[in-house]
Every structure is written in structure tokens, then in C-alpha cells.
XYZ file of C-alpha atoms in Angstrom:
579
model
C -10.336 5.905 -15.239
C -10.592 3.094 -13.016
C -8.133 0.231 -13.669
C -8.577 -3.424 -12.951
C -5.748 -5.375 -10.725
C -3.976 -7.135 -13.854
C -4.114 -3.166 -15.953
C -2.355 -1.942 -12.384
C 0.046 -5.143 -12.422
C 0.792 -4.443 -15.992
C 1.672 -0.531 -15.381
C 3.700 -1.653 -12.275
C 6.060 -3.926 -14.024
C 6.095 -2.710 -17.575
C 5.919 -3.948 -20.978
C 9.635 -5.302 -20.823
C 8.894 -7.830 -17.738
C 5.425 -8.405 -19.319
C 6.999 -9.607 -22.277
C 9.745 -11.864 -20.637
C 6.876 -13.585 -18.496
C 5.080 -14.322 -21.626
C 8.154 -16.010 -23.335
C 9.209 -17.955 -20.436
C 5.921 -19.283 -19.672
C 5.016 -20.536 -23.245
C 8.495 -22.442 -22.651
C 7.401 -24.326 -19.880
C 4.201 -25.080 -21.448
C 6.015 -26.812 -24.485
C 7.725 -28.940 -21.701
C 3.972 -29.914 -20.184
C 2.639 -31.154 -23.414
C 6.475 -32.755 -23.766
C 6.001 -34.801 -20.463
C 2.320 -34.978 -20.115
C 0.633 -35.534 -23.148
C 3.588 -37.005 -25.663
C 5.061 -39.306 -22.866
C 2.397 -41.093 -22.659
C 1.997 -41.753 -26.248
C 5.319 -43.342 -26.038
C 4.565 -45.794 -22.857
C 1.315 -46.921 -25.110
C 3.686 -47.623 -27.919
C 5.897 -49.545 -25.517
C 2.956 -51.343 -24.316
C 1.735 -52.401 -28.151
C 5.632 -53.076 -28.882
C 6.057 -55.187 -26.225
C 2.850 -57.325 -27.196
C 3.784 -57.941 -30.610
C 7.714 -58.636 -29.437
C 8.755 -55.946 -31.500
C 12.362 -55.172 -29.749
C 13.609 -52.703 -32.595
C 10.234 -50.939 -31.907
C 10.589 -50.982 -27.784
C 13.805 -49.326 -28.379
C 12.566 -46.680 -30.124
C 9.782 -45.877 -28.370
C 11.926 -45.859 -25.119
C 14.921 -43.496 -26.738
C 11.289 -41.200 -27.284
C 9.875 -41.639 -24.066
C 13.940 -40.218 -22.587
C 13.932 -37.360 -25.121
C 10.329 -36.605 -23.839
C 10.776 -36.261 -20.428
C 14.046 -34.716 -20.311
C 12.800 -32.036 -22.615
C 9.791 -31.083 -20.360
C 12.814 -31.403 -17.381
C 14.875 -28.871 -19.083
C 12.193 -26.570 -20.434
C 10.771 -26.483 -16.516
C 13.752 -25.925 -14.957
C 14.581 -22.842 -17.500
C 11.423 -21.404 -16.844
C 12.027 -21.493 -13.294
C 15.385 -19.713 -13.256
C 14.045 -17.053 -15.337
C 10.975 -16.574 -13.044
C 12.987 -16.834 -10.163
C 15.883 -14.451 -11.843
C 12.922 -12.050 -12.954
C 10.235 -12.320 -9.902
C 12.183 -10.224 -7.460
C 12.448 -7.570 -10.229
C 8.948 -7.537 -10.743
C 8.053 -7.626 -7.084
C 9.815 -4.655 -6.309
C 8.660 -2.459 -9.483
C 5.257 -3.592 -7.398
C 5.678 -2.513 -4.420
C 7.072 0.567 -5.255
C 4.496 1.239 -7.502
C 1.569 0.856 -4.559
C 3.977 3.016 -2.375
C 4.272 5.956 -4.870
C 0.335 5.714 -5.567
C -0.771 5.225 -2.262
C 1.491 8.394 -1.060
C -0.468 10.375 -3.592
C -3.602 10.699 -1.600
C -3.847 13.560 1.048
C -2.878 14.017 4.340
C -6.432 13.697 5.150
C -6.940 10.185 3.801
C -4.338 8.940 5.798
C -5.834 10.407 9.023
C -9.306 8.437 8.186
C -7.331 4.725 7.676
C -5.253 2.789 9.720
C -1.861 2.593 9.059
C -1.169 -0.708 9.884
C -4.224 -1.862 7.722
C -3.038 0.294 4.460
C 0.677 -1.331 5.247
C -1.271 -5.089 5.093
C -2.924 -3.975 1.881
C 0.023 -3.106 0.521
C 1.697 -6.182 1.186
C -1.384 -8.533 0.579
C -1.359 -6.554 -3.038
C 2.494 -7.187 -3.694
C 2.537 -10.635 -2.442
C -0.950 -12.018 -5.065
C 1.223 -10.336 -7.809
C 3.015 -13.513 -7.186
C 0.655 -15.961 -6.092
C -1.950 -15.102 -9.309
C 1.390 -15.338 -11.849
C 2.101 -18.833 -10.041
C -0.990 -19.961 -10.023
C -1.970 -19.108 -13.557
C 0.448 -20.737 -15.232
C 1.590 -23.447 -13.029
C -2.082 -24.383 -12.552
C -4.481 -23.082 -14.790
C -2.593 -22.785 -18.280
C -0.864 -26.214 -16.975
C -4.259 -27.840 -16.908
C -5.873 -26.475 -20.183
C -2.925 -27.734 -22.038
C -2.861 -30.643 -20.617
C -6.925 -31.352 -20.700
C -6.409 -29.969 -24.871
C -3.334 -32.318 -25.498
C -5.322 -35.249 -23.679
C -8.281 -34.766 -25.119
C -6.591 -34.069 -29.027
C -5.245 -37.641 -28.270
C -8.205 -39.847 -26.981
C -10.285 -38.045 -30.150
C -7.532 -40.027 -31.994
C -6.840 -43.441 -30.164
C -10.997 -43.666 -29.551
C -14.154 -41.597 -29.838
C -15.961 -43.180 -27.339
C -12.910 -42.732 -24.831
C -13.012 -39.378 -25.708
C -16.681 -38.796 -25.284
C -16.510 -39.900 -22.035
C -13.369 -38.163 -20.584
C -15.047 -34.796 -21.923
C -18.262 -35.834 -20.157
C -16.775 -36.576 -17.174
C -14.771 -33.302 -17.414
C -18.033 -30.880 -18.212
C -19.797 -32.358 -14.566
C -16.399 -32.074 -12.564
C -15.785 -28.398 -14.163
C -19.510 -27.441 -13.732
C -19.173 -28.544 -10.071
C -16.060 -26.637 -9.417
C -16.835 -23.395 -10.862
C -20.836 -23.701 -9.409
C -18.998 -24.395 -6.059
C -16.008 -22.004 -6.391
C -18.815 -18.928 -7.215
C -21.209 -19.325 -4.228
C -17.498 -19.509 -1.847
C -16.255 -16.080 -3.554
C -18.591 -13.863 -1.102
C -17.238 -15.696 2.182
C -13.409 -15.089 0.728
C -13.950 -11.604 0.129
C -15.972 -10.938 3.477
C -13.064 -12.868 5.215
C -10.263 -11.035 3.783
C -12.094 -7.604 4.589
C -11.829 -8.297 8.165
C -8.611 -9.635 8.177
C -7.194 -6.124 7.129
C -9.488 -4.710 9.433
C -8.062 -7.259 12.669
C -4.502 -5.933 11.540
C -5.456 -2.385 11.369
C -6.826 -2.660 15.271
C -4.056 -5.219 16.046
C -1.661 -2.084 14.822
C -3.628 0.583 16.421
C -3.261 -0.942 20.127
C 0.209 -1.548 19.309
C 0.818 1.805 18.949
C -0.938 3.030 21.315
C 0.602 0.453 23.853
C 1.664 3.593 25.992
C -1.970 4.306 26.496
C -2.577 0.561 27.612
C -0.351 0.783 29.960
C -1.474 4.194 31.565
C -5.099 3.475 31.727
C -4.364 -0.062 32.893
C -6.285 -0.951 30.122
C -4.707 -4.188 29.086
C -7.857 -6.584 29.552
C -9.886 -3.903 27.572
C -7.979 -3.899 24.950
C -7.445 -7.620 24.387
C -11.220 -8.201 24.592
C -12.045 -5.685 22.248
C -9.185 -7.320 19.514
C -11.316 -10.733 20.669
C -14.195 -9.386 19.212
C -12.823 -8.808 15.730
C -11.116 -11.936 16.432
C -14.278 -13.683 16.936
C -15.806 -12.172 13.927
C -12.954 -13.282 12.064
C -13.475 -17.048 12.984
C -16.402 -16.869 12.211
C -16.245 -16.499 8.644
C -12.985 -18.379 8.290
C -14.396 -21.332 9.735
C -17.588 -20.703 6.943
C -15.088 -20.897 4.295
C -13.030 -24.005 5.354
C -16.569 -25.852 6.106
C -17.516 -25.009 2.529
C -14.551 -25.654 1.280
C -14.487 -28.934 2.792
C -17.544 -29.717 1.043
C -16.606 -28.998 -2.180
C -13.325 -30.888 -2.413
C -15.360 -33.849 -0.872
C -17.822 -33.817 -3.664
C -15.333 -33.129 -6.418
C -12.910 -36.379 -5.059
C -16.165 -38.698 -5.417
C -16.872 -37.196 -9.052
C -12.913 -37.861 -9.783
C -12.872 -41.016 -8.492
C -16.196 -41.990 -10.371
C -14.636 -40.372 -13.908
C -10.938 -41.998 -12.985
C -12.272 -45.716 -12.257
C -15.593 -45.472 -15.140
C -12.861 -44.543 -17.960
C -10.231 -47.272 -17.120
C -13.258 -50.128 -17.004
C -14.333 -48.525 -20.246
C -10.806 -49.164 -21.597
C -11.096 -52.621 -20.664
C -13.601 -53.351 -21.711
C -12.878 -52.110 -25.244
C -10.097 -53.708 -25.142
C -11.881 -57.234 -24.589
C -14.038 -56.194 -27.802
C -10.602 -55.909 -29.594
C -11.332 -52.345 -30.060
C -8.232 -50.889 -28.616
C -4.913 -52.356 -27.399
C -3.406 -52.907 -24.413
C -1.077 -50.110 -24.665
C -4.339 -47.880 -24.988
C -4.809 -48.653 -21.185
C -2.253 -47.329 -20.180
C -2.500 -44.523 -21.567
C -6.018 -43.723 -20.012
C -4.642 -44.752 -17.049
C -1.751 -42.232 -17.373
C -4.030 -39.763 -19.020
C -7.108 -40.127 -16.137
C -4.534 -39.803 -13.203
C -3.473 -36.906 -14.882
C -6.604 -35.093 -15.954
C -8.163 -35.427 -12.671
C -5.113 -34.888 -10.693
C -4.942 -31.368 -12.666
C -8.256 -30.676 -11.932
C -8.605 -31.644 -8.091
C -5.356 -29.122 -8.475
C -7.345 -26.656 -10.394
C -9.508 -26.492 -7.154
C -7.435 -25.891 -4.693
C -5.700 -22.708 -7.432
C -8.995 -21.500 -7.741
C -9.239 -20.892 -3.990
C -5.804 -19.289 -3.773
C -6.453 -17.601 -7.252
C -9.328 -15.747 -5.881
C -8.024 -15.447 -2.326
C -5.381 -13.573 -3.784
C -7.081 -11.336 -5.996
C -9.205 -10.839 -3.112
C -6.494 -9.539 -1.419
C -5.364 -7.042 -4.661
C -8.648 -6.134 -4.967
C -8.297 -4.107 -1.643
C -5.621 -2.096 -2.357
C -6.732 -1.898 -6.228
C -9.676 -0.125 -4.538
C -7.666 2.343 -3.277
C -5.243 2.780 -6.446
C -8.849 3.679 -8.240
C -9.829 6.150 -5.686
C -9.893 9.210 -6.659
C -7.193 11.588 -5.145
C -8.276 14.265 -2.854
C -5.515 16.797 -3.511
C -4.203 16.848 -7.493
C -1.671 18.216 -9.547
C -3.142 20.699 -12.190
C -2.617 19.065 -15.863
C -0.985 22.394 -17.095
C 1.097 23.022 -14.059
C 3.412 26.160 -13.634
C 6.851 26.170 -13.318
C 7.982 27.351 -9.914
C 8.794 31.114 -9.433
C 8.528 32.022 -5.571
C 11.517 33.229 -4.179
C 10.378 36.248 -1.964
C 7.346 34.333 -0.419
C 4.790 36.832 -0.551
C 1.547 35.220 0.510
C -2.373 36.427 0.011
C -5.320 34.490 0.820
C -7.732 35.973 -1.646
C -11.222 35.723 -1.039
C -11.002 32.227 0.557
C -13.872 29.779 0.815
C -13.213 26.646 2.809
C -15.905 23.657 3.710
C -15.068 20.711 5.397
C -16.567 17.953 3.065
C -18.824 20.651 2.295
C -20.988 20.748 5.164
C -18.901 22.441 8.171
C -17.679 26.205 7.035
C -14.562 27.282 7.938
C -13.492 30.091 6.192
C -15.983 32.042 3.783
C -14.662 35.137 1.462
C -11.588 35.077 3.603
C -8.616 37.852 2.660
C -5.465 37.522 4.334
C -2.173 39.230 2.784
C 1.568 38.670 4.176
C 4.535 40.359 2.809
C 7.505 38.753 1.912
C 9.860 38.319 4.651
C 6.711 39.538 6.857
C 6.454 37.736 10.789
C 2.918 37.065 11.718
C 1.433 35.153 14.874
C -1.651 33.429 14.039
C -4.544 33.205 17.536
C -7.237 31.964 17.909
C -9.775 29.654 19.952
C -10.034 25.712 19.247
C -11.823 25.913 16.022
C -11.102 29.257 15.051
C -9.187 28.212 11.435
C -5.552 28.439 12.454
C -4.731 25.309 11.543
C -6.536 25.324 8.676
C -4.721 27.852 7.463
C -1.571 25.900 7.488
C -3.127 22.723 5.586
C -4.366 24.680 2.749
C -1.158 26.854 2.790
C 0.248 23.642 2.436
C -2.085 21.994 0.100
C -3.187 19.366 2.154
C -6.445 20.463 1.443
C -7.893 22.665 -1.388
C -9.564 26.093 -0.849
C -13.510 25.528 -1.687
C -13.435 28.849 -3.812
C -10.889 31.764 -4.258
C -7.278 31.365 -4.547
C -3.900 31.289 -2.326
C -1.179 33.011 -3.922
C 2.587 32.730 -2.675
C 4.425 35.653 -4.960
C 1.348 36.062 -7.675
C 0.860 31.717 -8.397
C -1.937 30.252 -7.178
C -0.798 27.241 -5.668
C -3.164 25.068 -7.487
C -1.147 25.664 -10.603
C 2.248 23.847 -8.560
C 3.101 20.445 -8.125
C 2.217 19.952 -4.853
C 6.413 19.208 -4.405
C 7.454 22.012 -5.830
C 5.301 23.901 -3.272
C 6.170 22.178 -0.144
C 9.638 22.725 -1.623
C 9.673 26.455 -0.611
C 7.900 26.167 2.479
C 9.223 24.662 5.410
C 6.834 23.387 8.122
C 7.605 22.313 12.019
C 4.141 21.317 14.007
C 3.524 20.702 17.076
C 4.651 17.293 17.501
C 6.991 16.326 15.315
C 7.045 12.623 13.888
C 10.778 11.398 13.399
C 12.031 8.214 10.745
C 13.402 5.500 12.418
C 16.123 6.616 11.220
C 19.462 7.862 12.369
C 19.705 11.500 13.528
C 21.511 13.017 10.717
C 19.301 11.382 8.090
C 15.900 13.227 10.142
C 17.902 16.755 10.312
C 18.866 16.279 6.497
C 15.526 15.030 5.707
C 14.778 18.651 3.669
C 18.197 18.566 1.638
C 19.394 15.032 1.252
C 22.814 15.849 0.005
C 23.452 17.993 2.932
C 27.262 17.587 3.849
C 28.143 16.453 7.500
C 29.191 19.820 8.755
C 25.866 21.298 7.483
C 24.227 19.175 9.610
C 25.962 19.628 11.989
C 25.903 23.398 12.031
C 21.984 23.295 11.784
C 21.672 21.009 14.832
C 24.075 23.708 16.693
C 21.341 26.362 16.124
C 18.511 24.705 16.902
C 20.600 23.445 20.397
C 20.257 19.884 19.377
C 24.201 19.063 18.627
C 24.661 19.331 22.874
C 22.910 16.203 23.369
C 23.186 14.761 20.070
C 27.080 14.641 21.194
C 25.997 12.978 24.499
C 24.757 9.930 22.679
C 26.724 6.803 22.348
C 26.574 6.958 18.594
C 26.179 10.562 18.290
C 24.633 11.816 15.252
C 24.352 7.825 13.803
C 21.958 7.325 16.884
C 18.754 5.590 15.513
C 15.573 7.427 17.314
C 12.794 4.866 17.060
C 9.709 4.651 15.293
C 8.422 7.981 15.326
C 10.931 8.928 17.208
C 9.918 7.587 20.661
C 13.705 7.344 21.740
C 14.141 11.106 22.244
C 12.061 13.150 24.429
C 9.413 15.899 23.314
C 11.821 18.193 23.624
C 14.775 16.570 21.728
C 12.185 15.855 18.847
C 11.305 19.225 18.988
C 15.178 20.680 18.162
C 15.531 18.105 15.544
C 12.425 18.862 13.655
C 13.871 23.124 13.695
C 17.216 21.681 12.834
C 15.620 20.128 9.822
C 13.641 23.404 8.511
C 17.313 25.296 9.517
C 18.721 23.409 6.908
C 15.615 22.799 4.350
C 16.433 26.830 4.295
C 13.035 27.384 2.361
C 11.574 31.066 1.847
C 8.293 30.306 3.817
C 8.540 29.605 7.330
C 5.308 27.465 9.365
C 6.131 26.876 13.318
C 3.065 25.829 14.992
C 3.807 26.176 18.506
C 7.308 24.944 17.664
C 8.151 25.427 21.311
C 5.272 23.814 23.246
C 7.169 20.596 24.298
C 10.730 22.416 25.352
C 11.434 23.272 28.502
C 12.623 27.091 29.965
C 16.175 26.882 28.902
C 15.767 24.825 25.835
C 13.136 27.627 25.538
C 15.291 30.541 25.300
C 17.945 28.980 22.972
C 15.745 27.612 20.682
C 13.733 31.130 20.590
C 16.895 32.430 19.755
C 17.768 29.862 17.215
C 14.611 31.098 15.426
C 14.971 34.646 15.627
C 18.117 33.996 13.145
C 15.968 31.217 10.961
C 13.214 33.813 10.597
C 15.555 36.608 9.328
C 14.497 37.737 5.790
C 11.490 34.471 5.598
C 8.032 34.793 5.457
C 7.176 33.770 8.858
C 3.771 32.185 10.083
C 3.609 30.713 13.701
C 0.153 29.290 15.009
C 0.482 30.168 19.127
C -1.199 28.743 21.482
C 1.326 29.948 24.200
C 1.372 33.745 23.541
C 4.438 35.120 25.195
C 6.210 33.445 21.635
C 4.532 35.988 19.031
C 5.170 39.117 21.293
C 8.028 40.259 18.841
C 5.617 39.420 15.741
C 5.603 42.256 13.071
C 1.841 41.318 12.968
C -0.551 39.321 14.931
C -4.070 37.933 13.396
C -6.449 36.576 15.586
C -9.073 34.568 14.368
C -12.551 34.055 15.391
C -14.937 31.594 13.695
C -12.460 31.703 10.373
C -12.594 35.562 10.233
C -9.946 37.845 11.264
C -11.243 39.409 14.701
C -8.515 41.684 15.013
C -4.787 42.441 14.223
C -1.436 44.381 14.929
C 1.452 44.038 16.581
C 1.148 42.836 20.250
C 1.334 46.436 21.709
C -1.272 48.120 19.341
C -3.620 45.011 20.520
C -2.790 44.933 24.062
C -3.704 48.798 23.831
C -6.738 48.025 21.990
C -8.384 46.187 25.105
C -10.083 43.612 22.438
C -10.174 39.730 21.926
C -6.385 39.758 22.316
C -5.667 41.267 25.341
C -8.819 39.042 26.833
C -5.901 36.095 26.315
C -3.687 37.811 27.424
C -5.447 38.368 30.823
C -6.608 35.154 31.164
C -3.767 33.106 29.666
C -2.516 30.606 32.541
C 0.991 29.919 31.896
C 1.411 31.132 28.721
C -1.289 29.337 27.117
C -4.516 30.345 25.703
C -7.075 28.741 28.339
């Protein structure tokens, strides 16, 4: 079901919070109609009182007009305590609640979006939580109240006052909200391609290593001009019209303000109203129109910032790729036995992968998995790993299909170490404990010693407190590498993915770390994509794939023998890689 931004807002903070905002605002509107409708009453009375030399009656009215204001001052400055005591509450229950949302979608959807735009949304979402609460009660609610209590008051003191104010206030409001409609389109167009600007702003950023190599600099800042451009472009639509509007709507104020105090006047020389009865439409004008020139200006914000939700609300109403069966199964696998039975796979269902594909490993079973670019050996992985879901047939790890697990629970008993490894910016022992948080110090420390990371972990200033950068540029390929196995040494999980888990390490770090795996592959169900072959020779099996169908498999000697695909890679293999 697709939720609007306020149904999201709502489930973010909860009914509790929801509740509080609701009392605490209807305070501070009992101290608007205190100070800007009652007050005024009270400065008409002292008006009148005055004329008719009434000093008993100035005194009262004055003790009224104190008690007045100081009750709107007290009531305003509760409310904004509470909202101030209760906003960063509700911002966080906010935020968090994009962040575990947005991490539902698949690996996949992350792949086709920017980061860096995704992290704007994110922020532009949490942030109008704020601005829309503000604004709608410190604006909008502020204004009807006032424009009721005003209004309620003039019926009272004189119809024809009354008539007028309303008539005044129809045109202004027709203006605004005619005006504030035809700007909506430019608001939402600009705020698109401000997310998109950060999401290429982030993207050279992070490729700033590429810049550099390709001397690429000028390219690069002349393609971000572009958007740039683009992004002037509308901005400058919006201000123009915006412009506009507020000009009109200051003439049609000023018009309304100056026509009802004459009008008063001239009552008042008909002896139809007092004296004290202009001062209140003076009081009462100023403030009508002063709320509505506001009301303007909150519109624009208003819908700027649910402009800005409305991005990320987009996304929270996307459907999820990848989804937790409604009757999930609790989990059972312990020996992780695996079977790929009868697998279908389609890429958005156009590009087949893997049709009818059957693929069994026995628990505790060591498999290499070749193949050509294209060939369905990663693949495998990602729907081992549900970041994608098979098309038809099943994947079963110990008799459960998959599909029937939290996602968690599966990734739980499967521990996976790719190619390149993407750190935290983090320290090192929070990365090698990333699997099993509550790991004690010594556990670390002994999983870092067999993946031949604690040597130069220990030649760091800070040692094993040593933050490693985003993505953990600080350490080289090779030092990411023996972190990332450290971290699956001590996730200790019964399933075992290493794809090419030894393509950035040099010849010594080579042998230890091939060592280090021998002992984390003892008794686990082992699957390593190679591209480098000489690391599956001791395999108890090795598949090789060929346009998602198993072309042949055995161990390396049976297909070395066999004269086939295999030993064609073999042959032509240029230092250890599959050419």
C-alpha cells in the first residue's frame, strides 16, 4: 500500500509523539487568540475608556490587556520547550526510520542510484519533518485562528467592517493559492535536480582518484557545470515568479490594510463606531495581512519541503525487490548442504542467465566455481545470497528454500568475502568484528592472526583502534583483503563464499593467507568464484560454467586429464588468471 509523507511521518514517530505535538500545539494556539485577537479588544476598550474619562474602566481594561499578553507569553514559550524538548526525539525516530526502510531494498537498487543522492534524500526527508511541523502551526494554524478570532470580532463590533475584511481576504487568498499552484511544478522540477547535482557532485568526489589519473579535472568540472547550469536555470524561474507574486500580493495588502482603516473612519465620523473601534482595525488589519503576506512565504517553504519528502516518500513506496516471505521459517541450517534445484534466472526478465539449472553441494563440500565473463558465477553468489531471487525453481541450504528465511537469518549462516572488500570508516577491530559484534578483544585478535592481518595491524600507531577511511582507502588492497577474511574467521558461519579472496595480495601474503583458509574452510561448505586458477587446485570439486550451464566438473586432476574447457584455461591462463 502506498503511504503518503504525513502516514510515513506518523509511523516514524508514533502515536505517543503524535499525541504530545497535538497537545502542545493547541497550547500555543490558546496563547495566539490570547495576544492576537483578545488584546486587542482590550486596547479598543482603553481607547472608548479613555474618551469617556472613565479611569476605574482604563484600569481595568489595562490589568486585561497584562493578563492577555502574558498569557499568550507563557503559553508560547511552553510550547516551545516542549517542541524543542520533543523535536530531537522525533527527528531521530525519523531518520532512523528512512535508514531502516531504505536498507530494505536490494543490493541491486543501490547499484542503479547514487549514493550521495539517496544520502541528500534522506536528509532533505528528515529535515521537512521539521520544517512542515514549524510551518503548520507557527504559520498556517497561527493564521486561521487568528483570521477566525478577527473575523468572530469585526462580525460583532460592525458588519460592514466585517464584510469588507472577508472581501479583502477571499481576493488576497484567491491570489495566493492561484499563484502558489502554477509555482508548485518549478519547485518540484528544481528540487529534482538538486538531488540529482548532489548525486554527480558525490560521484566525482569519489571518484577523485580517477580525476586525478586521467587528468581529468577540467572534464569533470564542466560536466558538474552543466547540471549546474540546468539548475540555475530553474531556480532563477522560481525566484522570478516568486518575485511576482509577493509583489502583487503587497499591493492587494496594502489596498485591503489602508481601504479598511478609511472605512473605520469614516464610520466613525457617521457616529457608527468609536474611536476605540479604530484601533482595533488598525491592530486587527496589520495583523491579518501581516499573517497572510506570512502565509506566503510558508506556503513556499511548506511545499518546498514536502517537495523534498516527497522524494524519498517515493522511494519508501517502492516496492522492494527482494522480500521476506509473510510465513517465514524458522532457521534450521547447521550442516550447509546446498542444491540449486532446477534454477531459472532472468535479468529483469529479458537477459537469461541460468535456465533449469541443478547444482548440488554437500555439506562441508569445497567447490571452485570457473567460468568466462558472463558465464553465471557471480550470479550464483547473489542469489545464494538473496540479493536477487531465482526466476523459477528453488535454492535449498539443508532442505529450506531460502525464500522461506528472513533474508538475516540467511546471510547469518553464510559468510561472504568478494573481491574487493568495502571497509566502515571505522576502527579496525569494529570491521574484523563486524560479523559478531560482541566479539571479545582476544577473539579479534586471534582472527586477525590467521588471516595475517595482526602483523601490520601491530605496526600501526593506534594498532587495532586505527580508523581505515571511508571504504577503507587507508589500507592497501591487500590489507583490506586480510581484514575482510579476518571478519568471515570470526563471523564463523557454516557456508563459506570467497570470490577471488586472494586477487589483491601479494606472493607472501599469498601463501599465508591460503593457509589461513585452508583452516577456515575445514568442516564449511566452501564456494570460491576463481578467476586465478592455481587457488581451486586442492578443490574437492570444480564446476565450470559456460553460458549459466555447467560445462564440466571434477576435481582439478580428473579435468586437467579430461583435455576439456578446463584445461583450455589452464593452458592459456597468463599468470594465474583466466585470460
Amino acid at each position: 500500500m502506498k503511504l503518503s509523507v504525513w502516514q510515513h511521518y506518523r509511523k516514524a514517530i508514533g502515536s505517543k509523539l503524535a499525541l504530545s505535538f497535538a497537545g502542545y500545539s493547541f497550547l500555543y494556539l490558546i496563547g495566539v487568540v490570547a495576544g492576537g485577537v483578545i488584546a486587542p479588544i482590550y486596547y479598543k476598550g482603553i481607547i472608548d475608556a479613555l474618551a469617556s474619562k472613565d479611569v476605574a474602566l482604563i484600569y481595568k481594561f489595562f490589568w486585561l490587556l497584562l493578563g492577555a499578553n502574558l498569557v499568550q507569553l507563557v503559553l508560547n514559550r511552553l510550547h516551545e520547550n516542549r517542541r524543542v524538548y520533543e523535536l530531537g526525539d522525533s527527528l531521530s525516530k525519523v531518520a532512523s526510520y528512512a535508514l531502516s526502510n531504505l536498507t530494505n531494498h536490494s543490493y541491486q537498487f543501490f547499484i542503479d542510484n547514487f549514493s550521495g543522492s539517496l544520502v541528500n534524500k534522506v536528509r532533505k526527508f528528515t529535515g521537512a519533518y521539521d520544517q512542515m511541523t514549524e510551518i503548520i502551526v507557527a504559520d498556517f494554524l497561527y493564521a486561521a485562528v487568528s483570521i477566525a478570532g478577527i473575523v468572530i470580532v469585526l462580525c460583532k463590533t460592525s458588519f460592514i467592517l466585517a464584510s469588507a475584511a472577508i472581501a479583502w481576504f477571499v481576493l488576497y487568498t484567491s491570489i495566493l493559492f492561484y499563484c502558489t499552484r502554477q509555482r508548485l511544478p518549478l519547485e518540484r522540477k528544481r528540487g529534482e535536480i538538486e538531488s540529482t547535482v548532489t548525486g554527480v557532485l558525490s560521484d566525482i568526489v569519489s571518484n577523485v582518484l580517477n580525476l586525478k589519473l586521467f587528468s581529468s579535472k577540467g572534464r569533470e568540472e564542466k560536466y558538474f557545470g552543466k547540471w549546474l547550469d540546468k539548475e540555475s536555470v530553474l531556480r532563477l524561474k522560481a525566484w522570478i515568479y516568486a518575485t511576482n507574486m509577493y509583489s502583487a500580493l503587497a499591493v492587494v495588502a496594502l489596498l485591503a490594510q489602508s481601504s479598511l482603516i478609511f472605512l473605520s473612519i469614516l464610520l466613525w465620523s457617521y457616529g457608527d463606531v468609536t474611536a476605540g473601534t479604530i484601533v482595533l482595525v488598525i491592530s486587527y488589519s496589520g495583523t491579518l495581512f501581516q499573517r497572510l503576506s506570512g502565509i506566503s512565504s510558508a506556503i513556499r517553504r511548506f511545499f518546498e519541503a514536502y517537495t523534498n519528502a516527497s522524494e524519498f516518500a517515493e522511494i519508501l513506496n517502492k516496492d522492494l525487490e527482494i522480500m521476506d516471505s509473510k510465513d517465514t521459517e524458522d532457521l534450521k541450517i547447521k550442516d550447509g548442504e546446498v542444491y540449486f534445484d532446477k534454477v531459472s534466472f532472468y535479468y529483469k526478465q529479458s537477459s537469461k542467465i541460468f535456465d533449469k539449472f541443478n547444482l548440488k553441494i554437500k555439506a562441508g563440500e569445497k567447490i571452485g566455481i570457473v567460468g568466462t565473463s558472463g558465464a553465471g558465477k557471480t550470479t550464483i553468489t547473489k542469489l545464494l545470497l538473496r540479493f536477487a531471487d531465482v526466476t523459477s525453481g528453488a535454492i535449498k541450504i539443508d532442505g529450506q528454500d531460502i525464500r522461506n528465511l528472513k533474508q538475516d537469518d540467511l546471510r547469518s549462516v553464510i559468510s561472504y568475502v568478494p573481491q574487493d572488500p568495502i571497509l566502515f570508516h571505522r576502527s579496525l577491530s569494529e570491521n574484523i568484528a563486524y560479523g559478531k559484534p560482541d566479539a571479545k578483544k582476544s577473539e579479534i585478535i586471534e582472527a586477525a592472526k590467521q588471516a595475517h592481518a595482526h602483523e601490520f595491524i601491530s605496526g600501526l600507531h593506534q594498532g587495532y583502534d586505527t580508523l581505515v577511511g571511508e571504504r577503507g582507502v587507508k589500507l592497501s588492497g591487500g590489507e583490506r583483503q586480510r581484514v575482510a577474511i579476518a571478519r568471515a574467521i570470526l563471523k564463523d558461519a557454516p557456508i563459506l563464499i570467497l570470490d577471488e579472496a586472494t586477487s589483491s595480495l601479494d606472493s607472501v601474503s599469498e601463501t599465508h593467507i591460503k593457509a589461513a583458509l585452508d583452516v577456515l574452510m575445514k568442516g564449511r561448505t566452501t564456494i570460491v568464484i576463481a578467476h586465478r586458477l592455481s587457488t581451486i587446485e586442492k578443490m574437492d570439486r570444480i564446476i565450470v560454467l559456460e553460458q549459466g550451464k555447467i560445462a564440466e566438473e571434477g576435481t582439478h586432476k580428473d579435468l586437467i586429464a579430461q583435455k576439456g574447457v578446463y584445461h583450455n584455461f589452464w593452458s592459456h591462463q597468463q599468470r594465474g588468471f583466466i585470460k
